[in-house]
Amino acid sequence: MIDLHTHSHFSDGSLSPTELLTKAKSVGIKQIALTDHDTISGLSEAIVAAKALGLGFIPGIEFTVCWRKYDLHILGLNIDVESPELIETVEKHLIVRKERANQIALKLESVGVENALEEAKKHAHSNELTRPHFAKVLIEQKKVKDMGGAFRQYLGRGKVAYVRAPWSSLQHILQVIKKAKGLSVIAHPLRYKLTRTKLLELIADFKAGGGDGMEVISGVCSVQEKEQLLTLCRTQQLLASVGSDFHSADITPYCFGRLPSLTSDLDYVWQHF
Ligand code: AMP
Ligand code: MN
Ligand code: MN
Ligand code: MN
């Protein structure tokens, strides 16, 4: 089994890269990509762990990008982590994240959350702060019941602590991934709540910018969603990718090690690594 979309504690996952890969092996995964949000900091540890465990490892990243009024996620798979353009963009995104975190914290404090920045940092392993770290603070301070509530009431688009950040454009990220000799993949295409027309426009822009593939299986998806993505992938002639988007065993249901079986008529992204 192959899983090309996972997170470690270098972004918003709960496990270290070593713990993640150990778990991957125990659930029967043979090849895995680590794709933390806007960072490659976990990859060196993962490479060592993969070697020790005898797992196939694909270095990856999940970039946040701006496309029109949306923030989208683009995976870079099989990237050269020494690419200067990649390193430069990752550094820029780290600064964007820091500044966004400061602004999110101020907004949260203005609605009564105490010490938001310092409290969020306690949940983060590295110096990268993600919205789930702030969600944990909201849960701890009893502002919301769970992660979903934190996004619905505070952190989601248009909500009181939402901050639109200047992430790189879609076109720039496609260039960066290409220069790093990686393949680019639209992550979870159905999660952006785009109309069908908008989704097709996104795919057109993605292909025009040199984009390679899309996820046809992403985390827990219904049979209908899977069919919709398979059809879209075929008709748009994109490479197909699959991933659990695993963050933590606490988030259920999850499908780490339980991805549905694949159809043989698609051109899969890993056949091009
Ligand atoms: P960030 O990159 O810091 O903006 O955080 C985005 C991450 O927040 C996503 O990758 C998800 O892991 C998580 N997330 C986004 N929306 C939700 C939601 N509605 N419920 C739970 N987690 C979410
Ligand atoms: Mn995430
Ligand atoms: Mn994502
Ligand atoms: Mn993800």
PDB file of C-alpha atoms and ligand atoms in Angstrom:
ATOM      1  CA  MET A   1       0.000   0.000   0.000  1.00  0.00           C
ATOM      2  CA  ILE A   2       1.130   3.513  -0.807  1.00  0.00           C
ATOM      3  CA  ASP A   3       0.275   6.732   1.055  1.00  0.00           C
ATOM      4  CA  LEU A   4       1.451  10.034  -0.418  1.00  0.00           C
ATOM      5  CA  HIS A   5      -0.049  12.533   2.025  1.00  0.00           C
ATOM      6  CA  THR A   6       0.793  12.522   5.741  1.00  0.00           C
ATOM      7  CA  HIS A   7       1.746  14.964   8.512  1.00  0.00           C
ATOM      8  CA  SER A   8       4.165  14.896  11.427  1.00  0.00           C
ATOM      9  CA  HIS A   9       4.657  17.191  14.420  1.00  0.00           C
ATOM     10  CA  PHE A  10       6.812  19.424  12.218  1.00  0.00           C
ATOM     11  CA  SER A  11       3.458  20.872  11.126  1.00  0.00           C
ATOM     12  CA  ASP A  12       0.058  19.976  12.592  1.00  0.00           C
ATOM     13  CA  GLY A  13       0.468  16.220  13.005  1.00  0.00           C
ATOM     14  CA  SER A  14       0.860  14.654  16.436  1.00  0.00           C
ATOM     15  CA  LEU A  15       3.635  12.120  15.761  1.00  0.00           C
ATOM     16  CA  SER A  16       7.330  12.585  15.107  1.00  0.00           C
ATOM     17  CA  PRO A  17       8.454  11.444  11.634  1.00  0.00           C
ATOM     18  CA  THR A  18       9.979   8.326  13.224  1.00  0.00           C
ATOM     19  CA  GLU A  19       6.748   7.508  15.084  1.00  0.00           C
ATOM     20  CA  LEU A  20       4.719   8.160  11.924  1.00  0.00           C
ATOM     21  CA  LEU A  21       6.834   5.812   9.796  1.00  0.00           C
ATOM     22  CA  THR A  22       6.883   3.131  12.500  1.00  0.00           C
ATOM     23  CA  LYS A  23       3.093   3.283  12.595  1.00  0.00           C
ATOM     24  CA  ALA A  24       2.959   3.234   8.783  1.00  0.00           C
ATOM     25  CA  LYS A  25       4.963   0.029   8.712  1.00  0.00           C
ATOM     26  CA  SER A  26       2.750  -1.584  11.341  1.00  0.00           C
ATOM     27  CA  VAL A  27      -0.409  -0.884   9.298  1.00  0.00           C
ATOM     28  CA  GLY A  28       1.057  -2.367   6.111  1.00  0.00           C
ATOM     29  CA  ILE A  29       2.147   0.730   4.188  1.00  0.00           C
ATOM     30  CA  LYS A  30       5.124   0.013   1.925  1.00  0.00           C
ATOM     31  CA  GLN A  31       5.763   3.464   0.458  1.00  0.00           C
ATOM     32  CA  ILE A  32       5.051   6.770   2.171  1.00  0.00           C
ATOM     33  CA  ALA A  33       5.466  10.499   1.575  1.00  0.00           C
ATOM     34  CA  LEU A  34       5.745  12.985   4.436  1.00  0.00           C
ATOM     35  CA  THR A  35       3.988  16.183   3.323  1.00  0.00           C
ATOM     36  CA  ASP A  36       4.006  18.687   6.173  1.00  0.00           C
ATOM     37  CA  HIS A  37       2.419  22.105   5.628  1.00  0.00           C
ATOM     38  CA  ASP A  38       4.936  24.534   4.074  1.00  0.00           C
ATOM     39  CA  THR A  39       7.944  22.856   5.658  1.00  0.00           C
ATOM     40  CA  ILE A  40      10.613  20.285   4.846  1.00  0.00           C
ATOM     41  CA  SER A  41      12.016  20.227   8.387  1.00  0.00           C
ATOM     42  CA  GLY A  42      10.799  16.682   9.136  1.00  0.00           C
ATOM     43  CA  LEU A  43      12.253  15.067   6.033  1.00  0.00           C
ATOM     44  CA  SER A  44      15.799  14.370   7.226  1.00  0.00           C
ATOM     45  CA  GLU A  45      14.517  12.457  10.272  1.00  0.00           C
ATOM     46  CA  ALA A  46      12.021  10.601   8.084  1.00  0.00           C
ATOM     47  CA  ILE A  47      14.717   9.525   5.617  1.00  0.00           C
ATOM     48  CA  VAL A  48      16.763   7.971   8.438  1.00  0.00           C
ATOM     49  CA  ALA A  49      13.673   6.261   9.905  1.00  0.00           C
ATOM     50  CA  ALA A  50      12.567   4.913   6.513  1.00  0.00           C
ATOM     51  CA  LYS A  51      15.988   3.364   5.933  1.00  0.00           C
ATOM     52  CA  ALA A  52      15.978   1.683   9.344  1.00  0.00           C
ATOM     53  CA  LEU A  53      12.441   0.355   8.816  1.00  0.00           C
ATOM     54  CA  GLY A  54      12.928  -0.701   5.186  1.00  0.00           C
ATOM     55  CA  LEU A  55      10.100   1.560   3.968  1.00  0.00           C
ATOM     56  CA  GLY A  56      10.017   3.321   0.618  1.00  0.00           C
ATOM     57  CA  PHE A  57      10.142   7.051   1.319  1.00  0.00           C
ATOM     58  CA  ILE A  58       9.150   9.979  -0.888  1.00  0.00           C
ATOM     59  CA  PRO A  59      10.166  13.446   0.312  1.00  0.00           C
ATOM     60  CA  GLY A  60       7.221  15.812   0.038  1.00  0.00           C
ATOM     61  CA  ILE A  61       5.579  19.032   1.141  1.00  0.00           C
ATOM     62  CA  GLU A  62       2.043  20.432   1.233  1.00  0.00           C
ATOM     63  CA  PHE A  63       2.208  24.052   0.104  1.00  0.00           C
ATOM     64  CA  THR A  64      -0.513  26.561   0.930  1.00  0.00           C
ATOM     65  CA  VAL A  65      -1.145  28.699  -2.160  1.00  0.00           C
ATOM     66  CA  CYS A  66      -3.349  31.611  -3.137  1.00  0.00           C
ATOM     67  CA  TRP A  67      -5.601  31.086  -6.128  1.00  0.00           C
ATOM     68  CA  ARG A  68      -8.154  33.847  -6.675  1.00  0.00           C
ATOM     69  CA  LYS A  69      -9.896  34.335  -3.305  1.00  0.00           C
ATOM     70  CA  TYR A  70      -9.072  30.800  -2.143  1.00  0.00           C
ATOM     71  CA  ASP A  71      -6.260  29.240  -0.159  1.00  0.00           C
ATOM     72  CA  LEU A  72      -5.518  25.848  -1.707  1.00  0.00           C
ATOM     73  CA  HIS A  73      -3.151  23.007  -0.905  1.00  0.00           C
ATOM     74  CA  ILE A  74      -0.677  21.748  -3.492  1.00  0.00           C
ATOM     75  CA  LEU A  75       1.517  18.736  -2.769  1.00  0.00           C
ATOM     76  CA  GLY A  76       5.074  18.631  -4.033  1.00  0.00           C
ATOM     77  CA  LEU A  77       6.122  14.976  -4.240  1.00  0.00           C
ATOM     78  CA  ASN A  78       9.587  13.495  -4.718  1.00  0.00           C
ATOM     79  CA  ILE A  79      11.176  16.909  -4.324  1.00  0.00           C
ATOM     80  CA  ASP A  80      14.882  17.657  -4.180  1.00  0.00           C
ATOM     81  CA  VAL A  81      15.183  19.165  -0.709  1.00  0.00           C
ATOM     82  CA  GLU A  82      18.387  20.948  -1.699  1.00  0.00           C
ATOM     83  CA  SER A  83      16.710  22.987  -4.427  1.00  0.00           C
ATOM     84  CA  PRO A  84      17.563  26.660  -3.710  1.00  0.00           C
ATOM     85  CA  GLU A  85      14.175  27.877  -5.028  1.00  0.00           C
ATOM     86  CA  LEU A  86      12.376  25.386  -2.787  1.00  0.00           C
ATOM     87  CA  ILE A  87      14.388  26.397   0.270  1.00  0.00           C
ATOM     88  CA  GLU A  88      13.817  30.090  -0.440  1.00  0.00           C
ATOM     89  CA  THR A  89      10.050  29.645  -0.776  1.00  0.00           C
ATOM     90  CA  VAL A  90       9.806  27.487   2.331  1.00  0.00           C
ATOM     91  CA  GLU A  91      11.651  30.210   4.270  1.00  0.00           C
ATOM     92  CA  LYS A  92       9.273  32.828   2.918  1.00  0.00           C
ATOM     93  CA  HIS A  93       6.241  30.733   3.921  1.00  0.00           C
ATOM     94  CA  LEU A  94       7.673  30.283   7.410  1.00  0.00           C
ATOM     95  CA  ILE A  95       7.748  34.091   7.783  1.00  0.00           C
ATOM     96  CA  VAL A  96       4.195  34.360   6.398  1.00  0.00           C
ATOM     97  CA  ARG A  97       3.108  31.774   8.970  1.00  0.00           C
ATOM     98  CA  LYS A  98       4.837  33.631  11.829  1.00  0.00           C
ATOM     99  CA  GLU A  99       3.205  36.923  10.916  1.00  0.00           C
ATOM    100  CA  ARG A 100      -0.174  35.278  10.412  1.00  0.00           C
ATOM    101  CA  ALA A 101       0.150  33.577  13.818  1.00  0.00           C
ATOM    102  CA  ASN A 102       0.819  36.950  15.487  1.00  0.00           C
ATOM    103  CA  GLN A 103      -2.296  38.396  13.865  1.00  0.00           C
ATOM    104  CA  ILE A 104      -4.462  35.366  14.711  1.00  0.00           C
ATOM    105  CA  ALA A 105      -3.276  35.631  18.326  1.00  0.00           C
ATOM    106  CA  LEU A 106      -4.203  39.335  18.533  1.00  0.00           C
ATOM    107  CA  LYS A 107      -7.652  38.621  17.135  1.00  0.00           C
ATOM    108  CA  LEU A 108      -8.184  35.742  19.564  1.00  0.00           C
ATOM    109  CA  GLU A 109      -7.051  37.882  22.489  1.00  0.00           C
ATOM    110  CA  SER A 110      -9.497  40.613  21.468  1.00  0.00           C
ATOM    111  CA  VAL A 111     -12.327  38.124  21.995  1.00  0.00           C
ATOM    112  CA  GLY A 112     -11.094  36.944  25.373  1.00  0.00           C
ATOM    113  CA  VAL A 113      -8.592  34.169  24.669  1.00  0.00           C
ATOM    114  CA  GLU A 114      -5.687  34.492  27.086  1.00  0.00           C
ATOM    115  CA  ASN A 115      -2.054  34.392  25.986  1.00  0.00           C
ATOM    116  CA  ALA A 116      -3.034  32.888  22.631  1.00  0.00           C
ATOM    117  CA  LEU A 117       0.412  32.948  21.018  1.00  0.00           C
ATOM    118  CA  GLU A 118       2.353  31.490  23.938  1.00  0.00           C
ATOM    119  CA  GLU A 119      -0.310  28.861  24.578  1.00  0.00           C
ATOM    120  CA  ALA A 120      -0.376  27.817  20.904  1.00  0.00           C
ATOM    121  CA  LYS A 121       3.419  27.494  20.902  1.00  0.00           C
ATOM    122  CA  LYS A 122       3.152  24.942  23.718  1.00  0.00           C
ATOM    123  CA  HIS A 123       1.312  22.638  21.302  1.00  0.00           C
ATOM    124  CA  ALA A 124       3.783  23.090  18.461  1.00  0.00           C
ATOM    125  CA  HIS A 125       6.891  20.961  18.254  1.00  0.00           C
ATOM    126  CA  SER A 126       8.754  23.176  15.807  1.00  0.00           C
ATOM    127  CA  ASN A 127       8.597  26.914  15.270  1.00  0.00           C
ATOM    128  CA  GLU A 128       5.796  26.478  12.757  1.00  0.00           C
ATOM    129  CA  LEU A 129       2.353  27.482  14.039  1.00  0.00           C
ATOM    130  CA  THR A 130      -0.768  26.157  12.351  1.00  0.00           C
ATOM    131  CA  ARG A 131      -4.426  26.878  12.987  1.00  0.00           C
ATOM    132  CA  PRO A 132      -4.958  23.493  14.719  1.00  0.00           C
ATOM    133  CA  HIS A 133      -2.476  24.669  17.387  1.00  0.00           C
ATOM    134  CA  PHE A 134      -4.741  27.661  18.053  1.00  0.00           C
ATOM    135  CA  ALA A 135      -7.770  25.362  17.952  1.00  0.00           C
ATOM    136  CA  LYS A 136      -6.249  23.390  20.839  1.00  0.00           C
ATOM    137  CA  VAL A 137      -5.978  26.609  22.877  1.00  0.00           C
ATOM    138  CA  LEU A 138      -9.635  27.416  22.171  1.00  0.00           C
ATOM    139  CA  ILE A 139     -10.613  23.936  23.358  1.00  0.00           C
ATOM    140  CA  GLU A 140      -8.431  24.213  26.485  1.00  0.00           C
ATOM    141  CA  GLN A 141      -9.914  27.590  27.379  1.00  0.00           C
ATOM    142  CA  LYS A 142     -13.379  26.104  26.865  1.00  0.00           C
ATOM    143  CA  LYS A 143     -14.333  28.526  24.096  1.00  0.00           C
ATOM    144  CA  VAL A 144     -15.315  25.582  21.881  1.00  0.00           C
ATOM    145  CA  LYS A 145     -15.969  21.861  22.312  1.00  0.00           C
ATOM    146  CA  ASP A 146     -13.766  20.498  19.557  1.00  0.00           C
ATOM    147  CA  MET A 147     -11.547  21.198  16.553  1.00  0.00           C
ATOM    148  CA  GLY A 148     -14.537  21.505  14.216  1.00  0.00           C
ATOM    149  CA  GLY A 149     -16.099  24.114  16.498  1.00  0.00           C
ATOM    150  CA  ALA A 150     -12.838  26.088  16.621  1.00  0.00           C
ATOM    151  CA  PHE A 151     -12.835  26.396  12.826  1.00  0.00           C
ATOM    152  CA  ARG A 152     -16.575  27.037  12.544  1.00  0.00           C
ATOM    153  CA  GLN A 153     -16.602  29.761  15.185  1.00  0.00           C
ATOM    154  CA  TYR A 154     -13.138  31.336  15.158  1.00  0.00           C
ATOM    155  CA  LEU A 155     -10.501  30.159  12.688  1.00  0.00           C
ATOM    156  CA  GLY A 156     -12.311  29.313   9.447  1.00  0.00           C
ATOM    157  CA  ARG A 157     -12.564  31.652   6.459  1.00  0.00           C
ATOM    158  CA  GLY A 158     -14.485  34.808   7.352  1.00  0.00           C
ATOM    159  CA  LYS A 159     -14.630  34.024  11.088  1.00  0.00           C
ATOM    160  CA  VAL A 160     -13.500  36.334  13.892  1.00  0.00           C
ATOM    161  CA  ALA A 161      -9.857  35.154  14.063  1.00  0.00           C
ATOM    162  CA  TYR A 162      -9.424  34.435  10.360  1.00  0.00           C
ATOM    163  CA  VAL A 163      -6.425  36.065   8.721  1.00  0.00           C
ATOM    164  CA  ARG A 164      -5.819  35.932   4.984  1.00  0.00           C
ATOM    165  CA  ALA A 165      -2.087  35.484   4.536  1.00  0.00           C
ATOM    166  CA  PRO A 166       0.070  36.316   1.500  1.00  0.00           C
ATOM    167  CA  TRP A 167       0.988  32.748   0.536  1.00  0.00           C
ATOM    168  CA  SER A 168       2.712  32.219  -2.814  1.00  0.00           C
ATOM    169  CA  SER A 169       0.544  32.079  -5.900  1.00  0.00           C
ATOM    170  CA  LEU A 170      -0.430  28.759  -7.444  1.00  0.00           C
ATOM    171  CA  GLN A 171       1.719  29.513 -10.499  1.00  0.00           C
ATOM    172  CA  HIS A 172       4.797  30.314  -8.402  1.00  0.00           C
ATOM    173  CA  ILE A 173       4.503  27.104  -6.384  1.00  0.00           C
ATOM    174  CA  LEU A 174       4.145  25.008  -9.542  1.00  0.00           C
ATOM    175  CA  GLN A 175       7.424  26.517 -10.783  1.00  0.00           C
ATOM    176  CA  VAL A 176       9.127  25.902  -7.436  1.00  0.00           C
ATOM    177  CA  ILE A 177       8.060  22.236  -7.392  1.00  0.00           C
ATOM    178  CA  LYS A 178       9.207  21.806 -10.990  1.00  0.00           C
ATOM    179  CA  LYS A 179      12.599  23.376 -10.251  1.00  0.00           C
ATOM    180  CA  ALA A 180      12.925  20.971  -7.300  1.00  0.00           C
ATOM    181  CA  LYS A 181      12.330  18.115  -9.792  1.00  0.00           C
ATOM    182  CA  GLY A 182       9.120  17.147  -7.988  1.00  0.00           C
ATOM    183  CA  LEU A 183       5.606  16.397  -9.176  1.00  0.00           C
ATOM    184  CA  SER A 184       2.760  18.717  -8.197  1.00  0.00           C
ATOM    185  CA  VAL A 185      -0.605  17.386  -7.050  1.00  0.00           C
ATOM    186  CA  ILE A 186      -3.850  19.182  -6.124  1.00  0.00           C
ATOM    187  CA  ALA A 187      -4.598  17.988  -2.583  1.00  0.00           C
ATOM    188  CA  HIS A 188      -8.172  16.995  -1.629  1.00  0.00           C
ATOM    189  CA  PRO A 189      -9.829  18.751  -4.620  1.00  0.00           C
ATOM    190  CA  LEU A 190     -13.327  18.526  -3.150  1.00  0.00           C
ATOM    191  CA  ARG A 191     -12.510  20.202   0.161  1.00  0.00           C
ATOM    192  CA  TYR A 192     -12.458  23.769  -1.178  1.00  0.00           C
ATOM    193  CA  LYS A 193     -16.200  23.857  -1.809  1.00  0.00           C
ATOM    194  CA  LEU A 194     -15.639  25.034  -5.378  1.00  0.00           C
ATOM    195  CA  THR A 195     -18.480  24.860  -7.883  1.00  0.00           C
ATOM    196  CA  ARG A 196     -17.870  22.441 -10.721  1.00  0.00           C
ATOM    197  CA  THR A 197     -17.107  25.362 -13.055  1.00  0.00           C
ATOM    198  CA  LYS A 198     -14.553  26.812 -10.606  1.00  0.00           C
ATOM    199  CA  LEU A 199     -12.953  23.415 -10.068  1.00  0.00           C
ATOM    200  CA  LEU A 200     -12.518  23.022 -13.823  1.00  0.00           C
ATOM    201  CA  GLU A 201     -11.053  26.538 -14.015  1.00  0.00           C
ATOM    202  CA  LEU A 202      -8.635  25.649 -11.230  1.00  0.00           C
ATOM    203  CA  ILE A 203      -7.572  22.490 -13.085  1.00  0.00           C
ATOM    204  CA  ALA A 204      -7.137  24.510 -16.295  1.00  0.00           C
ATOM    205  CA  ASP A 205      -4.902  27.059 -14.502  1.00  0.00           C
ATOM    206  CA  PHE A 206      -3.051  24.228 -12.758  1.00  0.00           C
ATOM    207  CA  LYS A 207      -2.333  22.451 -16.046  1.00  0.00           C
ATOM    208  CA  ALA A 208      -1.388  25.702 -17.793  1.00  0.00           C
ATOM    209  CA  GLY A 209       1.162  26.293 -15.010  1.00  0.00           C
ATOM    210  CA  GLY A 210       2.688  22.837 -15.539  1.00  0.00           C
ATOM    211  CA  GLY A 211       0.792  20.998 -12.781  1.00  0.00           C
ATOM    212  CA  ASP A 212       0.945  17.204 -12.838  1.00  0.00           C
ATOM    213  CA  GLY A 213      -1.740  15.442 -10.851  1.00  0.00           C
ATOM    214  CA  MET A 214      -4.618  15.378  -8.401  1.00  0.00           C
ATOM    215  CA  GLU A 215      -5.598  13.274  -5.439  1.00  0.00           C
ATOM    216  CA  VAL A 216      -8.304  10.784  -6.341  1.00  0.00           C
ATOM    217  CA  ILE A 217      -8.391   9.351  -2.849  1.00  0.00           C
ATOM    218  CA  SER A 218      -7.853  11.735   0.023  1.00  0.00           C
ATOM    219  CA  GLY A 219      -8.500  10.697   3.578  1.00  0.00           C
ATOM    220  CA  VAL A 220     -11.945   9.404   4.306  1.00  0.00           C
ATOM    221  CA  CYS A 221     -14.063   9.990   1.232  1.00  0.00           C
ATOM    222  CA  SER A 222     -17.428   8.599   0.225  1.00  0.00           C
ATOM    223  CA  VAL A 223     -17.914   6.220  -2.709  1.00  0.00           C
ATOM    224  CA  GLN A 224     -19.549   9.071  -4.663  1.00  0.00           C
ATOM    225  CA  GLU A 225     -16.648  11.432  -3.997  1.00  0.00           C
ATOM    226  CA  LYS A 226     -14.168   8.792  -5.065  1.00  0.00           C
ATOM    227  CA  GLU A 227     -16.093   8.136  -8.305  1.00  0.00           C
ATOM    228  CA  GLN A 228     -16.303  11.865  -8.981  1.00  0.00           C
ATOM    229  CA  LEU A 229     -12.555  12.290  -8.525  1.00  0.00           C
ATOM    230  CA  LEU A 230     -11.666   9.246 -10.632  1.00  0.00           C
ATOM    231  CA  THR A 231     -13.818  10.548 -13.499  1.00  0.00           C
ATOM    232  CA  LEU A 232     -12.363  14.050 -13.200  1.00  0.00           C
ATOM    233  CA  CYS A 233      -8.812  12.691 -13.182  1.00  0.00           C
ATOM    234  CA  ARG A 234      -9.436  10.589 -16.298  1.00  0.00           C
ATOM    235  CA  THR A 235     -11.189  13.313 -18.275  1.00  0.00           C
ATOM    236  CA  GLN A 236      -8.649  15.969 -17.314  1.00  0.00           C
ATOM    237  CA  GLN A 237      -5.755  13.604 -18.053  1.00  0.00           C
ATOM    238  CA  LEU A 238      -3.975  14.251 -14.805  1.00  0.00           C
ATOM    239  CA  LEU A 239      -1.777  11.821 -12.891  1.00  0.00           C
ATOM    240  CA  ALA A 240      -3.609  10.209  -9.974  1.00  0.00           C
ATOM    241  CA  SER A 241      -2.370  10.358  -6.384  1.00  0.00           C
ATOM    242  CA  VAL A 242      -3.629   8.802  -3.157  1.00  0.00           C
ATOM    243  CA  GLY A 243      -3.096   9.775   0.457  1.00  0.00           C
ATOM    244  CA  SER A 244      -4.672   9.488   3.880  1.00  0.00           C
ATOM    245  CA  ASP A 245      -3.873  13.086   4.999  1.00  0.00           C
ATOM    246  CA  PHE A 246      -3.077  11.429   8.318  1.00  0.00           C
ATOM    247  CA  HIS A 247      -2.503  13.877  11.206  1.00  0.00           C
ATOM    248  CA  SER A 248      -3.199  11.922  14.369  1.00  0.00           C
ATOM    249  CA  ALA A 249      -4.789   8.723  15.586  1.00  0.00           C
ATOM    250  CA  ASP A 250      -7.124  10.895  17.700  1.00  0.00           C
ATOM    251  CA  ILE A 251      -8.866  12.165  14.593  1.00  0.00           C
ATOM    252  CA  THR A 252     -11.397   9.547  13.613  1.00  0.00           C
ATOM    253  CA  PRO A 253     -12.412   8.174  11.263  1.00  0.00           C
ATOM    254  CA  TYR A 254      -9.064   8.056   9.521  1.00  0.00           C
ATOM    255  CA  CYS A 255      -7.811   5.738   6.853  1.00  0.00           C
ATOM    256  CA  PHE A 256      -4.099   5.408   7.563  1.00  0.00           C
ATOM    257  CA  GLY A 257      -3.276   1.952   6.244  1.00  0.00           C
ATOM    258  CA  ARG A 258      -6.852   1.510   5.042  1.00  0.00           C
ATOM    259  CA  LEU A 259      -7.007   3.366   1.730  1.00  0.00           C
ATOM    260  CA  PRO A 260      -9.488   1.868  -0.734  1.00  0.00           C
ATOM    261  CA  SER A 261      -8.171  -0.230  -3.597  1.00  0.00           C
ATOM    262  CA  LEU A 262      -7.115   1.403  -6.839  1.00  0.00           C
ATOM    263  CA  THR A 263      -8.397   1.034 -10.367  1.00  0.00           C
ATOM    264  CA  SER A 264      -5.828  -0.049 -12.933  1.00  0.00           C
ATOM    265  CA  ASP A 265      -6.808   2.319 -15.740  1.00  0.00           C
ATOM    266  CA  LEU A 266      -5.264   5.472 -14.296  1.00  0.00           C
ATOM    267  CA  ASP A 267      -1.781   6.859 -14.684  1.00  0.00           C
ATOM    268  CA  TYR A 268      -0.462   7.062 -11.102  1.00  0.00           C
ATOM    269  CA  VAL A 269       1.920   9.711  -9.949  1.00  0.00           C
ATOM    270  CA  TRP A 270       4.386   7.265  -8.364  1.00  0.00           C
ATOM    271  CA  GLN A 271       4.962   5.601 -11.714  1.00  0.00           C
ATOM    272  CA  HIS A 272       6.744   8.841 -12.650  1.00  0.00           C
ATOM    273  CA  PHE A 273       9.047   9.226  -9.637  1.00  0.00           C
TER     274      PHE A 273
HETATM  275  P1  AMP B   1      -3.125  26.171   8.422  1.00  0.00           P
HETATM  276  O1  AMP B   1      -2.233  25.573   7.361  1.00  0.00           O
HETATM  277  O2  AMP B   1      -2.344  26.647   9.602  1.00  0.00           O
HETATM  278  O3  AMP B   1      -4.039  27.204   7.861  1.00  0.00           O
HETATM  279  O4  AMP B   1      -4.021  24.996   8.981  1.00  0.00           O
HETATM  280  C1  AMP B   1      -4.749  24.218   8.084  1.00  0.00           C
HETATM  281  C2  AMP B   1      -5.041  22.876   8.704  1.00  0.00           C
HETATM  282  O5  AMP B   1      -6.096  22.998   9.631  1.00  0.00           O
HETATM  283  C3  AMP B   1      -5.539  21.838   7.705  1.00  0.00           C
HETATM  284  O6  AMP B   1      -4.467  21.201   7.085  1.00  0.00           O
HETATM  285  C4  AMP B   1      -6.299  20.882   8.580  1.00  0.00           C
HETATM  286  O7  AMP B   1      -5.401  19.976   9.165  1.00  0.00           O
HETATM  287  C5  AMP B   1      -6.859  21.786   9.663  1.00  0.00           C
HETATM  288  N1  AMP B   1      -8.249  22.164   9.407  1.00  0.00           N
HETATM  289  C6  AMP B   1      -8.724  23.023   8.496  1.00  0.00           C
HETATM  290  N2  AMP B   1     -10.070  23.137   8.577  1.00  0.00           N
HETATM  291  C7  AMP B   1     -10.458  22.313   9.562  1.00  0.00           C
HETATM  292  C8  AMP B   1     -11.707  21.982  10.148  1.00  0.00           C
HETATM  293  N3  AMP B   1     -12.841  22.540   9.735  1.00  0.00           N
HETATM  294  N4  AMP B   1     -11.718  21.084  11.147  1.00  0.00           N
HETATM  295  C9  AMP B   1     -10.581  20.534  11.589  1.00  0.00           C
HETATM  296  N5  AMP B   1      -9.358  20.813  11.086  1.00  0.00           N
HETATM  297  C10 AMP B   1      -9.299  21.688  10.093  1.00  0.00           C
HETATM  298 MN    MN B   2      -3.291  19.899   8.376  1.00  0.00          MN
HETATM  299 MN    MN B   3      -4.555  19.992   3.123  1.00  0.00          MN
HETATM  300 MN    MN B   4      -2.615  17.557   4.524  1.00  0.00          MN
END
